CSV table of C-alpha atoms and ligand atoms in Angstrom, one decimal:
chain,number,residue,atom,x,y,z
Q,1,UNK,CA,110.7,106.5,78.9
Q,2,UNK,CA,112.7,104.1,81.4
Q,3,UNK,CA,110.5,101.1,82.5
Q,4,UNK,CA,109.9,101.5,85.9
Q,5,UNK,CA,110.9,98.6,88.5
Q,6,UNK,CA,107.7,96.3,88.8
Q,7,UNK,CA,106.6,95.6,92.7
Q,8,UNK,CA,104.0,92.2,93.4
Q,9,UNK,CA,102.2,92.4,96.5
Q,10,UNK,CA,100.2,89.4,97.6
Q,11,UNK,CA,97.8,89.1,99.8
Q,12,UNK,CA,96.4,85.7,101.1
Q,13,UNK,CA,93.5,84.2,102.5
Q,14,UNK,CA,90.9,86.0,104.0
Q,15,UNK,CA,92.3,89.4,103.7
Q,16,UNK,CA,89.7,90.4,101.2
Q,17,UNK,CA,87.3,90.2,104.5
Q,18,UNK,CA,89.0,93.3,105.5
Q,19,UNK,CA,86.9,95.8,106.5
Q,20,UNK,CA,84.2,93.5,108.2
Q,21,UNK,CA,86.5,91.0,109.5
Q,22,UNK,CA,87.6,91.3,113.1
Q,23,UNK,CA,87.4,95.1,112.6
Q,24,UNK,CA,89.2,95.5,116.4
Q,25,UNK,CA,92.3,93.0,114.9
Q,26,UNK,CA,92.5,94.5,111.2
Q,27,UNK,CA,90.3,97.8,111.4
Q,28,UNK,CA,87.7,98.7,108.8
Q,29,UNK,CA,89.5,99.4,106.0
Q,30,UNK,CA,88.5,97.1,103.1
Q,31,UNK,CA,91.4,95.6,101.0
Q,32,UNK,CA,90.3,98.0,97.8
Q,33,UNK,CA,91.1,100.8,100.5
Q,34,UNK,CA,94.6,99.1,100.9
Q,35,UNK,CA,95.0,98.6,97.2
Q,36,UNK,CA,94.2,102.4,96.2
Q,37,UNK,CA,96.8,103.5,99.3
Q,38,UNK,CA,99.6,101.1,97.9
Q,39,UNK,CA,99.1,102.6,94.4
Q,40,UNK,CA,99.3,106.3,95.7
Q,41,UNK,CA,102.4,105.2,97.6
Q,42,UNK,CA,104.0,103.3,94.5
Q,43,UNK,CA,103.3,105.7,92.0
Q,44,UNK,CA,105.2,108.4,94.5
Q,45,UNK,CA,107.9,105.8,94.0
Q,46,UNK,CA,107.6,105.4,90.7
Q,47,UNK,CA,106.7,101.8,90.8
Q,48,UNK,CA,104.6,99.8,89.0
Q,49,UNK,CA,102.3,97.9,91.4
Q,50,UNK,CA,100.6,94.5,90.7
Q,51,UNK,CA,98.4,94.0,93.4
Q,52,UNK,CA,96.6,91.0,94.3
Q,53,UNK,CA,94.6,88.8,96.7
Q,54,UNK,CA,94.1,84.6,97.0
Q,55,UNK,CA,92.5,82.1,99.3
Q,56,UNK,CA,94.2,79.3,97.6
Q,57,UNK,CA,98.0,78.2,98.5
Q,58,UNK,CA,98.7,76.9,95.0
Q,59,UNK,CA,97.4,79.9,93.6
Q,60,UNK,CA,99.7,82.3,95.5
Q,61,UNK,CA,102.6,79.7,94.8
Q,62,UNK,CA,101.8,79.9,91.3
Q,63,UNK,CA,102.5,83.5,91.8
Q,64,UNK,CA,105.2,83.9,93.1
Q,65,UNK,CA,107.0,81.3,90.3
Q,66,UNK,CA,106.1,83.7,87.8
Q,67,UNK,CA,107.0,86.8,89.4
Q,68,UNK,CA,110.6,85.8,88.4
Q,69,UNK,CA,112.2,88.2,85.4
Q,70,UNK,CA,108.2,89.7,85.7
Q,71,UNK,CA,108.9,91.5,89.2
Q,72,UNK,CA,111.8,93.1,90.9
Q,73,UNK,CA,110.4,92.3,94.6
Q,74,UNK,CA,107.6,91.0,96.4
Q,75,UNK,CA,105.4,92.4,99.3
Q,76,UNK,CA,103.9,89.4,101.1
Q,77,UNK,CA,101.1,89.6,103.4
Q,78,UNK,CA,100.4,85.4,103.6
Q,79,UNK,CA,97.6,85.5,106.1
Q,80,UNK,CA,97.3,82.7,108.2
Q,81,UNK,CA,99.8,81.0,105.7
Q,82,UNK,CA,102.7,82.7,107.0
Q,83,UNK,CA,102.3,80.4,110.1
Q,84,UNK,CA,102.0,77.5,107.7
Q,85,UNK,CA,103.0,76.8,104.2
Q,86,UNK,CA,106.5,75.7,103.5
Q,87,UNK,CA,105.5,75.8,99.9
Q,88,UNK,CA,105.2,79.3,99.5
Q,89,UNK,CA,108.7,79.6,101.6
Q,90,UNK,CA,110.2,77.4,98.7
Q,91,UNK,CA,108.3,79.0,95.7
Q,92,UNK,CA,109.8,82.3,97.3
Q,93,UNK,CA,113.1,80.3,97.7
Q,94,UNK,CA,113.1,79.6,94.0
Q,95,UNK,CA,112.3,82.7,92.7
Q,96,UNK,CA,115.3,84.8,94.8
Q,97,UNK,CA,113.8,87.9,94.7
Q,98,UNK,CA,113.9,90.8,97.5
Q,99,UNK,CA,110.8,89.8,99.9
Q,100,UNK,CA,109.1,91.8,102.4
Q,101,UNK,CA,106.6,90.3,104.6
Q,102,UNK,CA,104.0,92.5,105.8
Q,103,UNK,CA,101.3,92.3,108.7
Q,104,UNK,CA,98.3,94.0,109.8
Q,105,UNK,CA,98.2,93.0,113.2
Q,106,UNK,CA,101.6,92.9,114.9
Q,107,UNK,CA,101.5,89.2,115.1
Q,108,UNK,CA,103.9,88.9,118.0
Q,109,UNK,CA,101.3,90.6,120.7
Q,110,UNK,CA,98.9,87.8,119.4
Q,111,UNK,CA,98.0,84.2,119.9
Q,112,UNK,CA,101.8,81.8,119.8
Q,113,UNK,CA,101.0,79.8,116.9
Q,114,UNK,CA,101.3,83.4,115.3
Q,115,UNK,CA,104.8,84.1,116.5
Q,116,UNK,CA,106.5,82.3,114.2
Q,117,UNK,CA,106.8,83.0,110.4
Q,118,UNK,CA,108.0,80.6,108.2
Q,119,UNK,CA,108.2,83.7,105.0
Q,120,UNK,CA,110.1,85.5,107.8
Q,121,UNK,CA,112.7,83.1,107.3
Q,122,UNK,CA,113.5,84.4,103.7
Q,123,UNK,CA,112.2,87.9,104.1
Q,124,UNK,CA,114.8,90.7,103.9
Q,125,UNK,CA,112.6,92.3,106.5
Q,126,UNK,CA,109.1,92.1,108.2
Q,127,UNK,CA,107.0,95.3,109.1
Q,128,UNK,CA,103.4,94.3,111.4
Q,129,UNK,CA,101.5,96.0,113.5
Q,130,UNK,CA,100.7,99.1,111.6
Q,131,UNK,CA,97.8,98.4,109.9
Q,132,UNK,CA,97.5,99.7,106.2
Q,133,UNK,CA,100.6,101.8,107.0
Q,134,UNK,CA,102.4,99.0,107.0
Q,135,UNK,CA,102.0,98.4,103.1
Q,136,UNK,CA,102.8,101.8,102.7
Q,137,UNK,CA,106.3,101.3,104.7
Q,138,UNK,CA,107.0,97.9,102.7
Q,139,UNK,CA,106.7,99.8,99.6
Q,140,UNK,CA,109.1,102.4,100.7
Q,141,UNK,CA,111.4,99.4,101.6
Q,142,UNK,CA,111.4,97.7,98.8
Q,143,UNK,CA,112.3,100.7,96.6
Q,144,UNK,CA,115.3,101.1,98.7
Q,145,UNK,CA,116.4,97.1,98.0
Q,146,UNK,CA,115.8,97.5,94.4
Q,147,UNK,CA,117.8,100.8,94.7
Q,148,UNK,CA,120.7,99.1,96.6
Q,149,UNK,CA,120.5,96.2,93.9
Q,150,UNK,CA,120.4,98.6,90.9
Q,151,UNK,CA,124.2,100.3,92.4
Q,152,UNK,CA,126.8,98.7,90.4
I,201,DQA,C1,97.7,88.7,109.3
I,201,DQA,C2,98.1,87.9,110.5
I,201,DQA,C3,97.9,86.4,110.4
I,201,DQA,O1,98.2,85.8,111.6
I,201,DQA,C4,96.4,86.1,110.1
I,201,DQA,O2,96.2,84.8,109.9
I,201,DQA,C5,95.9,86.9,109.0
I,201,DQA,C6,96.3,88.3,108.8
I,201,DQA,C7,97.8,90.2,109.4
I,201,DQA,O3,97.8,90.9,108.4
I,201,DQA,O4,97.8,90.7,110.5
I,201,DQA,O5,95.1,86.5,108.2
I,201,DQA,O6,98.6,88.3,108.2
């Protein structure tokens, strides 16, 4: 059987509030919710999903390091360290994988400091303001990149 292409989404701090937190901003779905939609959605596209959640920064970088030659592209939701962390943007630098960075909220209606991204910097593409649909859409995306990538 052919080994299916392998997809990490992280998720960073506080997202496993979702559900109770800010319900109006992020609706009521919890983040188990999210993970059993993304695993519907990836096994439509026959991709193997590792699906996780951290509130540390060095945790998340440590994942994204070792998602090279384990992972053909990352879904990124960084929380509040999308606004922030130049680490992860080098750890995602180093690894030189497809990235697509994915939002909840449609950050750009929101508070400034949210407008700018520094994942968005690297991301092939950024998809916000559809709630869990959005994960759902990132998945589809990245099956297309690792499609285009497989085309000799
Ligand atoms: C978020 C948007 C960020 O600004 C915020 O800090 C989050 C969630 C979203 O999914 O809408 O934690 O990434």
């Amino acid at each position: 059987m052919a080994i299916q292409p392998s997809v990490l989404l992280l998720n960073g701090p506080n997202l496993n509030m979702l559900g109770t937190r800010e319900p109006h901003v992020y609706g009521r779905e919890t983040l188990d919710d999210v993970e059993a939609l993304c695993r519907v959605e990836a096994s439509r596209l026959g991709l193997d999903l590792d699906f996780r959640q951290s509130n540390h920064e060095g945790e998340l970088v440590t994942w994204i390091q070792e998602a090279r030659g384990e992972h053909d592209a990352i879904i990124l939701n960084a929380g509040a360290y999308t606004h922030t962390s130049i680490a992860i943007l080098d750890a995602l630098a180093a690894v030189d994988l497809p990235v697509v960075e994915v939002h909840l909220s449609n950050i750009f209606r929101r508070e400034p400091f949210r407008h700018h991204s520094y994942v968005s910097t690297i991301a092939k593409g950024v998809i916000c303001g559809f709630g869990s649909h959005g994960y759902v859409l990132a998945l589809q995306a990245v099956s297309r990149l690792i499609d285009a990538q497989a085309q000799p």
